[in-house]
mmCIF file of C-alpha atoms in Angstrom:
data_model
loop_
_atom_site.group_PDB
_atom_site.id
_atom_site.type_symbol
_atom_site.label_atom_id
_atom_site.label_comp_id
_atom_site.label_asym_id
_atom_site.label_seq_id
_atom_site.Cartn_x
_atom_site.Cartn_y
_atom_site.Cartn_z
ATOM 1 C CA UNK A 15 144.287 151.571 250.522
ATOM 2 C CA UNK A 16 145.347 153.139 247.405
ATOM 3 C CA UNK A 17 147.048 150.616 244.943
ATOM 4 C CA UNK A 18 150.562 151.385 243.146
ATOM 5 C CA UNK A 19 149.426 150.740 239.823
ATOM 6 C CA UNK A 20 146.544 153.264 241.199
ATOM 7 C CA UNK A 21 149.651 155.780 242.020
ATOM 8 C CA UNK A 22 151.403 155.485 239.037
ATOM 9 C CA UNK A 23 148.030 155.829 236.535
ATOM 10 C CA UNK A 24 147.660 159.455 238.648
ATOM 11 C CA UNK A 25 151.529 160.023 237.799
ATOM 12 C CA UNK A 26 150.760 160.204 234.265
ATOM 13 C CA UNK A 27 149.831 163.904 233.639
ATOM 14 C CA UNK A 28 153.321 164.693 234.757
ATOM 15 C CA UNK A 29 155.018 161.969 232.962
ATOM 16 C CA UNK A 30 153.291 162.941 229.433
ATOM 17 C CA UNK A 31 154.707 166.399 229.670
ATOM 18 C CA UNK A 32 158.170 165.098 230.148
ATOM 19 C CA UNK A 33 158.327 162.779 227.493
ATOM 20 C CA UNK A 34 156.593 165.304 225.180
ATOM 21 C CA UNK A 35 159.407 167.958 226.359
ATOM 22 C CA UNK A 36 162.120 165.497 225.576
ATOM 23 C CA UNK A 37 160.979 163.997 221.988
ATOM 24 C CA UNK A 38 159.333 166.852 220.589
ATOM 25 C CA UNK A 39 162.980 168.525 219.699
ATOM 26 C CA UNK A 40 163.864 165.129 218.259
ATOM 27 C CA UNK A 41 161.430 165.058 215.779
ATOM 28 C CA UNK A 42 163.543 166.415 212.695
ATOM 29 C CA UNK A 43 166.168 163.632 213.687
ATOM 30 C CA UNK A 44 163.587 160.847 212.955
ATOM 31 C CA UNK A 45 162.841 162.645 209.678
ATOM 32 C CA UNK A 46 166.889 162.256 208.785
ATOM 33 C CA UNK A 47 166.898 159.295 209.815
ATOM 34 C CA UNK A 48 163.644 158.514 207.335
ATOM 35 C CA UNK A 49 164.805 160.143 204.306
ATOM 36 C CA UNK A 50 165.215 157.729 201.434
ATOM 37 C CA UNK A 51 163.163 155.088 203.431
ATOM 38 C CA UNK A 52 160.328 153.905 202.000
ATOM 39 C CA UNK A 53 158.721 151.940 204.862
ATOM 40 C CA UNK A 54 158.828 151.793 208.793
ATOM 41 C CA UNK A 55 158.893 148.528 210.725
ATOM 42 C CA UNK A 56 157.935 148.216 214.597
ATOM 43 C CA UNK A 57 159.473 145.560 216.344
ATOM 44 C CA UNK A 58 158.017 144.790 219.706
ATOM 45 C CA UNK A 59 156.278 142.708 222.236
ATOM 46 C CA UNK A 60 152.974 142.489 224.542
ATOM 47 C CA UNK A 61 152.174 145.634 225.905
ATOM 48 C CA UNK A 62 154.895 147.647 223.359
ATOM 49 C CA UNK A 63 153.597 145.498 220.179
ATOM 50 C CA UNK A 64 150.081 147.259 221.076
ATOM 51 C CA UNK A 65 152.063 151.072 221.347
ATOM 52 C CA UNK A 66 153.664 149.439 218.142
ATOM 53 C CA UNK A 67 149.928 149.040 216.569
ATOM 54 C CA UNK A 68 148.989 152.534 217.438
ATOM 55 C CA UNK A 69 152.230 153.799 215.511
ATOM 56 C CA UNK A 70 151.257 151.898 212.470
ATOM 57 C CA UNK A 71 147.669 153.304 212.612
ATOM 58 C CA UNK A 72 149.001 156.701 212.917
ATOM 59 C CA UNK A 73 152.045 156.580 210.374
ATOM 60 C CA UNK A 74 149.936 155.090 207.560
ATOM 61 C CA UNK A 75 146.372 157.043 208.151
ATOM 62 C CA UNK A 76 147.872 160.297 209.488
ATOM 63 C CA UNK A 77 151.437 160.457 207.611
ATOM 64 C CA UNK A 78 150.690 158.673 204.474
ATOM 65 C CA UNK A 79 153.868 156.260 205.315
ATOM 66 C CA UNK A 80 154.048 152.402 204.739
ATOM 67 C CA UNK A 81 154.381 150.661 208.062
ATOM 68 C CA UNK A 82 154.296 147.342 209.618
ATOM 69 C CA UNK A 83 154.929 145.267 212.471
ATOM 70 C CA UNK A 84 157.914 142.792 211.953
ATOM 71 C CA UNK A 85 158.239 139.459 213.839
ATOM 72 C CA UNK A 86 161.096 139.290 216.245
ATOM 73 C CA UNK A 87 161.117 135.256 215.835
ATOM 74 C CA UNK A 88 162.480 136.386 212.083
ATOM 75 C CA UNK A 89 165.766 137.538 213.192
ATOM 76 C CA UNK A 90 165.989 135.394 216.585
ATOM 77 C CA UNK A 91 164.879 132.076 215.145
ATOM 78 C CA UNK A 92 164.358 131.617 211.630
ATOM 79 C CA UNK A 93 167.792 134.033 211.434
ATOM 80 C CA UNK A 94 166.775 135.268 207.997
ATOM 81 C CA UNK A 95 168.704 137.962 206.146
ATOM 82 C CA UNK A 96 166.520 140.751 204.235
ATOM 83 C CA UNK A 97 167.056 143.355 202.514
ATOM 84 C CA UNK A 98 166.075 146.542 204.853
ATOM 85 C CA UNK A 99 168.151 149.151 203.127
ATOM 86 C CA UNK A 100 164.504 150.837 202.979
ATOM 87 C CA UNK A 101 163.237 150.407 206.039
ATOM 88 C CA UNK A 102 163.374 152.165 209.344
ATOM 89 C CA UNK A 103 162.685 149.870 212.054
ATOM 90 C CA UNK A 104 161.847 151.456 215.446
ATOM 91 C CA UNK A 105 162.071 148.669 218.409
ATOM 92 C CA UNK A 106 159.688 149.079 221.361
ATOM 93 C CA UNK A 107 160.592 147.844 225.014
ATOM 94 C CA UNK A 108 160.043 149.691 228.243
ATOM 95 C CA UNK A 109 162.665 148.268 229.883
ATOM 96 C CA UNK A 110 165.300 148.405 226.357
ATOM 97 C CA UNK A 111 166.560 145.112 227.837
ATOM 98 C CA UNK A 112 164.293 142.939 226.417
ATOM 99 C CA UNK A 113 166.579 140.117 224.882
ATOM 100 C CA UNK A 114 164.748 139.291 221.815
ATOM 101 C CA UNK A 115 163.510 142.838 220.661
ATOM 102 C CA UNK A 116 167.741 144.327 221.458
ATOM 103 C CA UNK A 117 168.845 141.362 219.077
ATOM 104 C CA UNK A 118 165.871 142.461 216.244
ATOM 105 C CA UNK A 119 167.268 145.757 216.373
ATOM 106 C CA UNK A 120 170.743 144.323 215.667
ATOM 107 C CA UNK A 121 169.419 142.035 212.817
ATOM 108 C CA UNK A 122 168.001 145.062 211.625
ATOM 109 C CA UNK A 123 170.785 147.376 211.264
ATOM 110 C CA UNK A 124 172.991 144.913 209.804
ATOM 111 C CA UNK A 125 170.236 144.279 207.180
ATOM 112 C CA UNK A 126 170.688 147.835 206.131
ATOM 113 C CA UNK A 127 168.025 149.128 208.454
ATOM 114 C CA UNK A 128 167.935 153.231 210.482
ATOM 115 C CA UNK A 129 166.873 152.418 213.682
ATOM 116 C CA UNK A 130 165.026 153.777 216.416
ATOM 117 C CA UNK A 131 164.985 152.967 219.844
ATOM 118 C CA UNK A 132 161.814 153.574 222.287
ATOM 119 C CA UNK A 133 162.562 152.737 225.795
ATOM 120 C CA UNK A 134 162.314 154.009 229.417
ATOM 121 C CA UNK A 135 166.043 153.495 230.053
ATOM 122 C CA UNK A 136 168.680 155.705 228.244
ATOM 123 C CA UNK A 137 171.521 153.355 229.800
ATOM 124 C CA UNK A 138 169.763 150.281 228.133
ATOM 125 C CA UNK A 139 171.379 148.044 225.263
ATOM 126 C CA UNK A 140 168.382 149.174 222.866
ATOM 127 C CA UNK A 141 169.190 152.287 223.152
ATOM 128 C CA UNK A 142 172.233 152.370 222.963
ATOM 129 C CA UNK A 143 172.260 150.031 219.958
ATOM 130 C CA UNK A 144 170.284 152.332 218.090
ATOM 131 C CA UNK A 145 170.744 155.004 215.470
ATOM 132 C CA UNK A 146 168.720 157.083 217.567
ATOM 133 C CA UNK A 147 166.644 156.551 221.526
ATOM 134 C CA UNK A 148 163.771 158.437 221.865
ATOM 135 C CA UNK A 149 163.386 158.159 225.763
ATOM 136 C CA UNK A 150 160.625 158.383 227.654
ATOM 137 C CA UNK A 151 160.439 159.882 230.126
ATOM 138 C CA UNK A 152 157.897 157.951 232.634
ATOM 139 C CA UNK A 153 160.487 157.743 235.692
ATOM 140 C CA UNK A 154 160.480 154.413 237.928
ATOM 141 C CA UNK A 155 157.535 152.094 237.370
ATOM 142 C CA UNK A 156 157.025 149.569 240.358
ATOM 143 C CA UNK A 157 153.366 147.602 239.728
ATOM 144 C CA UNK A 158 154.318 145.232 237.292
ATOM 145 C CA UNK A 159 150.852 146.306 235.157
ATOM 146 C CA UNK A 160 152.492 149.011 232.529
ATOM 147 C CA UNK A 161 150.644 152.344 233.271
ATOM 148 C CA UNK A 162 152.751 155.242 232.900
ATOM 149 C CA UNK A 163 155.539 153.684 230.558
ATOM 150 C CA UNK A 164 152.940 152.483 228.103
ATOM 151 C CA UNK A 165 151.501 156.283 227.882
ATOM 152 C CA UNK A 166 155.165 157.182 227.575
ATOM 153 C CA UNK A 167 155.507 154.585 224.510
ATOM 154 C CA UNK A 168 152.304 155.894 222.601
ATOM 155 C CA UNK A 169 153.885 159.546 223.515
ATOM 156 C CA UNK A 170 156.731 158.122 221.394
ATOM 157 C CA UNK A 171 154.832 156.805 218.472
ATOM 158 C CA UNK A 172 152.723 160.270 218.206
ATOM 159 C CA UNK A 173 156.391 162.187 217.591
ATOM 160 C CA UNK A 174 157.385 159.162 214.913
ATOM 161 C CA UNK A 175 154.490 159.313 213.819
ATOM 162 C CA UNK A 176 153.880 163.568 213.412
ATOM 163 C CA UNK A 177 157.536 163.923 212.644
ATOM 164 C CA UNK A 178 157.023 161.788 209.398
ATOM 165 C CA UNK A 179 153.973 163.589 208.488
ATOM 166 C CA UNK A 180 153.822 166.203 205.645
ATOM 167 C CA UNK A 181 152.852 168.679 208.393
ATOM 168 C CA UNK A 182 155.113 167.481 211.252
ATOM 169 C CA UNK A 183 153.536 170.426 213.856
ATOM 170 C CA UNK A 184 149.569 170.369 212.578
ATOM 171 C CA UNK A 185 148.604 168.178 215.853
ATOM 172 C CA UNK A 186 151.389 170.152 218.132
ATOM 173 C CA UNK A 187 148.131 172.301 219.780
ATOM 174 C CA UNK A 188 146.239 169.104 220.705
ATOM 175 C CA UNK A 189 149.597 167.608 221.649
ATOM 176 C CA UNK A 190 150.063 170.314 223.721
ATOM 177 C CA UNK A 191 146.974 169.634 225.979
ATOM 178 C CA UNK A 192 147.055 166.061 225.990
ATOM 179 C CA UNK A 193 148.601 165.807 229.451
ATOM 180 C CA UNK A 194 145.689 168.722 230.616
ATOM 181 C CA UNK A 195 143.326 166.213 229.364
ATOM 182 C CA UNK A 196 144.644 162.601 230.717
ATOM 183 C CA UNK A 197 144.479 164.737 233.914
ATOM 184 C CA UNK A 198 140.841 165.048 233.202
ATOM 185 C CA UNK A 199 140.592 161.395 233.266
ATOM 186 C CA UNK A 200 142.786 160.958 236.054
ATOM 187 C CA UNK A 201 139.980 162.315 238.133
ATOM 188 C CA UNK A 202 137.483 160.822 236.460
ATOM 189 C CA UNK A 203 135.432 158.155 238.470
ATOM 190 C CA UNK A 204 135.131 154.517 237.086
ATOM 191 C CA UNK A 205 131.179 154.004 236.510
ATOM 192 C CA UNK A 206 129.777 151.428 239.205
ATOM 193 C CA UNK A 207 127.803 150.052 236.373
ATOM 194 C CA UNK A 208 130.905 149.411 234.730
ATOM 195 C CA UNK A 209 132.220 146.979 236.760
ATOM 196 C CA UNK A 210 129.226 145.128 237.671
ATOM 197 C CA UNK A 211 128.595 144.245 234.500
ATOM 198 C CA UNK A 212 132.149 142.960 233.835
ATOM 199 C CA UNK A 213 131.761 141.343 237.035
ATOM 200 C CA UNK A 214 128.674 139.225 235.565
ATOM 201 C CA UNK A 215 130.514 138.539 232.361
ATOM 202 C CA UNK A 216 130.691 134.919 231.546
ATOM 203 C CA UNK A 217 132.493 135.875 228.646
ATOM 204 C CA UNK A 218 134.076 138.977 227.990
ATOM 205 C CA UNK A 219 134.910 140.711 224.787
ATOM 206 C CA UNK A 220 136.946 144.048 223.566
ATOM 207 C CA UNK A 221 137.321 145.619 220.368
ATOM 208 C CA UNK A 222 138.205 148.634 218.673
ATOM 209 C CA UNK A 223 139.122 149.827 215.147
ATOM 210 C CA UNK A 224 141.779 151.871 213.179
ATOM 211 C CA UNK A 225 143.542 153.929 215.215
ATOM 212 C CA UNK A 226 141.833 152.529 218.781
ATOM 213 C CA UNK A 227 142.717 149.337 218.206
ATOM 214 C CA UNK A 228 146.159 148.982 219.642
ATOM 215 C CA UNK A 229 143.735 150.514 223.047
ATOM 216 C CA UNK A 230 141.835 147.747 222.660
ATOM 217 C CA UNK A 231 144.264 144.705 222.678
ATOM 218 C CA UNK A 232 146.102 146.403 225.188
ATOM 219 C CA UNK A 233 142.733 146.794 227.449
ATOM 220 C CA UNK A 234 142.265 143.311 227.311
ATOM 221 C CA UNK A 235 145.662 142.171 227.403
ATOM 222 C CA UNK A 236 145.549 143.984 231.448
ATOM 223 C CA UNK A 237 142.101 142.463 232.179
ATOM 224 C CA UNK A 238 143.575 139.166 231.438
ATOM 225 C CA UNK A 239 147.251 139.903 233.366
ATOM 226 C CA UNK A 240 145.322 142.055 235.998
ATOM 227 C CA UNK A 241 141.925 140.726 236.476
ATOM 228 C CA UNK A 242 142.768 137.179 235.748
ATOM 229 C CA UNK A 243 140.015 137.190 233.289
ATOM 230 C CA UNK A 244 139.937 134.869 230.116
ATOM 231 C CA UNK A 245 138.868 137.880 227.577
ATOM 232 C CA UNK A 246 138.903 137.756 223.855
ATOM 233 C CA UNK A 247 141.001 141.108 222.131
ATOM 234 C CA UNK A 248 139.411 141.386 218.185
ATOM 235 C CA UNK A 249 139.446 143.642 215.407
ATOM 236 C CA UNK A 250 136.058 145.396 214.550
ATOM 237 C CA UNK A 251 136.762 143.562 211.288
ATOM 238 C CA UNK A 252 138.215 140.086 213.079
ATOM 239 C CA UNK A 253 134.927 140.359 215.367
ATOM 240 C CA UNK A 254 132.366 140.667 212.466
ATOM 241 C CA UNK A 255 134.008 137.789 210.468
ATOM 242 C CA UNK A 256 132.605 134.754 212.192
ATOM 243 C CA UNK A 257 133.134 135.775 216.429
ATOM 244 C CA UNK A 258 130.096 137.618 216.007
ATOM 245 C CA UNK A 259 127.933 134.749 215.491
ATOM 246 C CA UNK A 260 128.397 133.427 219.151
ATOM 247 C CA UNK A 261 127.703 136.138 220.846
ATOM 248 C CA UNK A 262 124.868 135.848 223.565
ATOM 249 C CA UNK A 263 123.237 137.141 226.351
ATOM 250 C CA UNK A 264 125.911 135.702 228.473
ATOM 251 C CA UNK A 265 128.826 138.180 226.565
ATOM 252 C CA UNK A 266 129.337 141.469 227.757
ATOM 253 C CA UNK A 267 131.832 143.750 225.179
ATOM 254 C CA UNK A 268 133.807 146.816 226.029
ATOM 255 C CA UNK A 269 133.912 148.783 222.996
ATOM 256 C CA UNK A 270 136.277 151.135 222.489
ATOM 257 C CA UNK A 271 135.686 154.443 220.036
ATOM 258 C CA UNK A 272 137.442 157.550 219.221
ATOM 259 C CA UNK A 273 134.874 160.508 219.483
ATOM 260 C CA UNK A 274 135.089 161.308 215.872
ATOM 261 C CA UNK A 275 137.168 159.415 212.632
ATOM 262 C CA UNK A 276 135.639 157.457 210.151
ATOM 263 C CA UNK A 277 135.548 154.322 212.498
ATOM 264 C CA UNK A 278 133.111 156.005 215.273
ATOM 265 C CA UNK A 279 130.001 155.417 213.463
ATOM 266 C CA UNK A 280 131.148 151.599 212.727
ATOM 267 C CA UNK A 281 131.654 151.417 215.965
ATOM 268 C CA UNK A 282 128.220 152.574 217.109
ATOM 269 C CA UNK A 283 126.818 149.866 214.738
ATOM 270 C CA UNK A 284 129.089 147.189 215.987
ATOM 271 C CA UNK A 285 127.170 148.043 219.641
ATOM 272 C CA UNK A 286 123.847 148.178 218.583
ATOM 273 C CA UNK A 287 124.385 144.647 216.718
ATOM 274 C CA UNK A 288 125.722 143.196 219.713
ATOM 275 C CA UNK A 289 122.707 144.397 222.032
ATOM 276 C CA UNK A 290 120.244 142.853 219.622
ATOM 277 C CA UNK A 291 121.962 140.099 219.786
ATOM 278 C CA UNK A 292 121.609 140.043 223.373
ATOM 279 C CA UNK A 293 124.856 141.372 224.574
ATOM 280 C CA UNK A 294 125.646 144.101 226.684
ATOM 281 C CA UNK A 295 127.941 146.526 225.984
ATOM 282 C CA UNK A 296 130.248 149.258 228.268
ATOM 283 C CA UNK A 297 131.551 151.637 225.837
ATOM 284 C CA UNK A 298 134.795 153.869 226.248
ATOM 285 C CA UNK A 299 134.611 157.056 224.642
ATOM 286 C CA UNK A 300 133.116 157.762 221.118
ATOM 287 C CA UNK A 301 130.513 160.436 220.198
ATOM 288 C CA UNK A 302 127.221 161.238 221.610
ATOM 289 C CA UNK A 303 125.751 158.638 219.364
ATOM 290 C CA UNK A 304 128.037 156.084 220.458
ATOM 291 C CA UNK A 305 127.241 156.726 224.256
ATOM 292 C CA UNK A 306 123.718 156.479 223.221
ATOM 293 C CA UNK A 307 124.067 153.148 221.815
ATOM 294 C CA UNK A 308 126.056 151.325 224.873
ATOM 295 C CA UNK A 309 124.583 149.470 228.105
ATOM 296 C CA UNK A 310 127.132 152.091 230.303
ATOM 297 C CA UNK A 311 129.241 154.839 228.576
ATOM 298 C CA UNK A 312 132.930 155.344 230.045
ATOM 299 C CA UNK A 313 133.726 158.905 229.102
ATOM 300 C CA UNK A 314 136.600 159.202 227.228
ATOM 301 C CA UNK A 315 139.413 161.995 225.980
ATOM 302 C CA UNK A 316 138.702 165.566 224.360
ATOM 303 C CA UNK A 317 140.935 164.727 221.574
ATOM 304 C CA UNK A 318 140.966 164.152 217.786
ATOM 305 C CA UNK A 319 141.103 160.587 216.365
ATOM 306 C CA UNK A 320 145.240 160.743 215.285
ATOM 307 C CA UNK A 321 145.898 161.395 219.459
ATOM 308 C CA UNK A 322 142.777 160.074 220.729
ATOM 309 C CA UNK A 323 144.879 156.864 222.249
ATOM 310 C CA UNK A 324 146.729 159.291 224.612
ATOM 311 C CA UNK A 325 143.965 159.624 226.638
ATOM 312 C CA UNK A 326 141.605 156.532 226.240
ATOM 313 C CA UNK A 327 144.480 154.133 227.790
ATOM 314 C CA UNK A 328 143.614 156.049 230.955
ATOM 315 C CA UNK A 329 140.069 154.940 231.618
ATOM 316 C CA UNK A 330 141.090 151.568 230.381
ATOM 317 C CA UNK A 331 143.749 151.238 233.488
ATOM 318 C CA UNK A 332 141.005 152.811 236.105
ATOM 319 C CA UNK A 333 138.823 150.312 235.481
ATOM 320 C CA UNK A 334 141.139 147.604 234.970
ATOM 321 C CA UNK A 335 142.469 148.446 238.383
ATOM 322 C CA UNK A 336 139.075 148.641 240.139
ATOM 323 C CA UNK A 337 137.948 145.507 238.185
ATOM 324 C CA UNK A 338 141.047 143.776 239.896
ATOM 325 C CA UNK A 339 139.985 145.103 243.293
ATOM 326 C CA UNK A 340 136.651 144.165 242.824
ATOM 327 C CA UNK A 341 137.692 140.791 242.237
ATOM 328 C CA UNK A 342 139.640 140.636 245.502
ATOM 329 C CA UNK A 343 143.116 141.126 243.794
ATOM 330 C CA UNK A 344 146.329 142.498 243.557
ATOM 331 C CA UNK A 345 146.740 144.732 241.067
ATOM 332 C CA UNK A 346 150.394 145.332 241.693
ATOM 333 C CA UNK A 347 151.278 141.967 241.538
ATOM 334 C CA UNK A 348 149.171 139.843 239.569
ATOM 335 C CA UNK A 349 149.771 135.997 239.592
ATOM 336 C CA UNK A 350 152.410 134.395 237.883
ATOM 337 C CA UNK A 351 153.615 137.655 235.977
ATOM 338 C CA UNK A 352 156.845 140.115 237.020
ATOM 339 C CA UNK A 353 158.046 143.291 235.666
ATOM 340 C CA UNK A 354 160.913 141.750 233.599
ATOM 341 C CA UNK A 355 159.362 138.329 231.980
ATOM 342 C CA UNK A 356 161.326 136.740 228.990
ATOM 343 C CA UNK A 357 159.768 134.674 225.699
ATOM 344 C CA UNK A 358 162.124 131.700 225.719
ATOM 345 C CA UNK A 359 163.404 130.158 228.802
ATOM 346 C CA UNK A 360 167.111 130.590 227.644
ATOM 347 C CA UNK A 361 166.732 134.276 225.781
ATOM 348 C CA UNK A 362 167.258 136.285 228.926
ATOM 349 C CA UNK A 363 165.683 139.023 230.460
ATOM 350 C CA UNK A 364 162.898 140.724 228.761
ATOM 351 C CA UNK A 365 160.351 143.435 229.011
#
């Protein structure tokens, strides 16, 4: 029987194109909205903090454009007023209902902030709150694991982030095959090896670097919601100061590696350090080299390193959702978790 979150991964192709359609036009509106800003900040949470992390990568090593990820608990909690007259702050939520992250976007504005909304749901308070919602465009999402609405956010952080760009249309080619090539991966088979060596993990780590990163948190983020599996999410640089020094035969690490960038060949070290230290090591994407150097090599997207997370999130969700099936479980409805979820008891619906 064919899972919903299975469905919805194999819905993607189609979704891509119609958020691409739909925010491509809108890029010059981000760029007014931009102009006399000095600095972009994300607001967001879980699954749309790690879309968040891929629009930092991209605005600051792509565009050249200071970027950062504020902390909602600023303007719900601490209620601190600063000065954001030179800031746009783009706030991430799939659902654009998410209490905390619609009330950031308020604090925002009236600190002197542009905003942006990303959200699935034009009708939502986010987006409506905003100076301008970019809507994606990822139609009804039913298994609670995001799948085609996170593609749809990191669709929306590749316009910010190509609109702010001193070339706004030099990646619009690759752009325009990226849904051609998450259909690639669509089809794409989960390696057997794969998941029998996360099945005989007795501790499981993930990293990536730069521009993968926000892949890699959000690949273990769904092996622990989906899988039910206590796995550690690092930096390259987080893992190498001091994690490192623990790791065993009894670790196995999914790496994850744009196939070219300044970070693939770190990352090929990173896996070759952790096999002699006796780890194993399934690898998603990279370069020859870095299939070379991995225990099992996941095949990953035909794309450059600034769009490379468009497709990589795709093998990430097959084998999450064969991992969970594996395992004997649900991946539609994994324990204890729902499609709307909230941070504070008393904050309201989020997601």
């Amino acid at each position: 029987m064919v899972s919903q979150m299975r469905r919805e991964i194999g819905e993607q192709p189609e979704a891509l194109q119609r958020t691409l359609d739909a925010l491509l036009p809108q890029r010059e509106e981000v760029r007014r909205l931009a102009e006399g800003r000095g600095r972009v900040l994300f607001v967001a949470r879980g699954s749309s903090d790690n879309a968040a992390i891929y629009g930092r990568y991209l605005l600051e090593a792509w565009a050249g454009v200071n970027a950062g990820l504020a902390a909602p608990s600023i303007a719900t909690h601490y209620r601190t007023r600063l000065d954001l007259s030179d800031a746009l702050v783009v706030a991430v939520s799939q659902s654009g209902r998410t209490a905390e992250i619609v009330e950031s976007q308020a604090w925002a504005r009236e600190c002197g902030a542009t905003t942006v909304a990303v959200t699935n749901d034009g009708d939502s308070p986010l987006a409506t709150g905003a100076d301008l919602a970019l809507v994606t465009q990822a139609g009804p999402e039913i298994a609670v694991p995001a799948t085609k609405s996170y593609l749809g956010q990191l669709a929306a952080m590749a316009v910010v982030g190509t609109a702010l760009a001193p070339e706004p249309t030099a990646l619009d080619a690759e752009l325009a095959r990226s849904p051609e090539v998450v259909a690639r991966l669509v089809d794409t088979p989960v390696p057997d090896a794969a998941l029998e060596l996360l099945d005989a993990a007795e501790d499981l780590v993930v990293s990536g670097r730069g521009l993968m990163l926000g892949t890699a948190l959000e690949t273990a983020l769904k092996l622990e919601e989906t899988c039910l599996q206590p796995v550690r999410g690092y930096s390259y640089a987080d893992l190498r100061h001091g994690p490192i020094s623990v790791v065993d035969t009894d670790v196995v690490a999914l790496l994850l590696a744009a196939p070219d960038g300044p970070m693939t060949g770190p990352m090929t070290e990173l896996a070759d350090d952790l096999r002699g230290r006796g780890a194993r090591v399934v690898g998603l994407g990279g370069d020859p080299a870095f299939a070379a150097a991995v225990d099992v090599a996941v095949p990953g997207p035909d794309l450059s390193e600034p769009l490379a997370p468009l497709g990589a999130i795709v093998p990430s969700q097959l084998l999450v959702e064969a991992f969970a099936r594996r395992l004997g479980l649900d991946p539609d409805n994994p324990r204890g978790l729902s499609k709307v979820t909230q941070t504070d008891p008393d904050s309201g619906p989020q997601g």
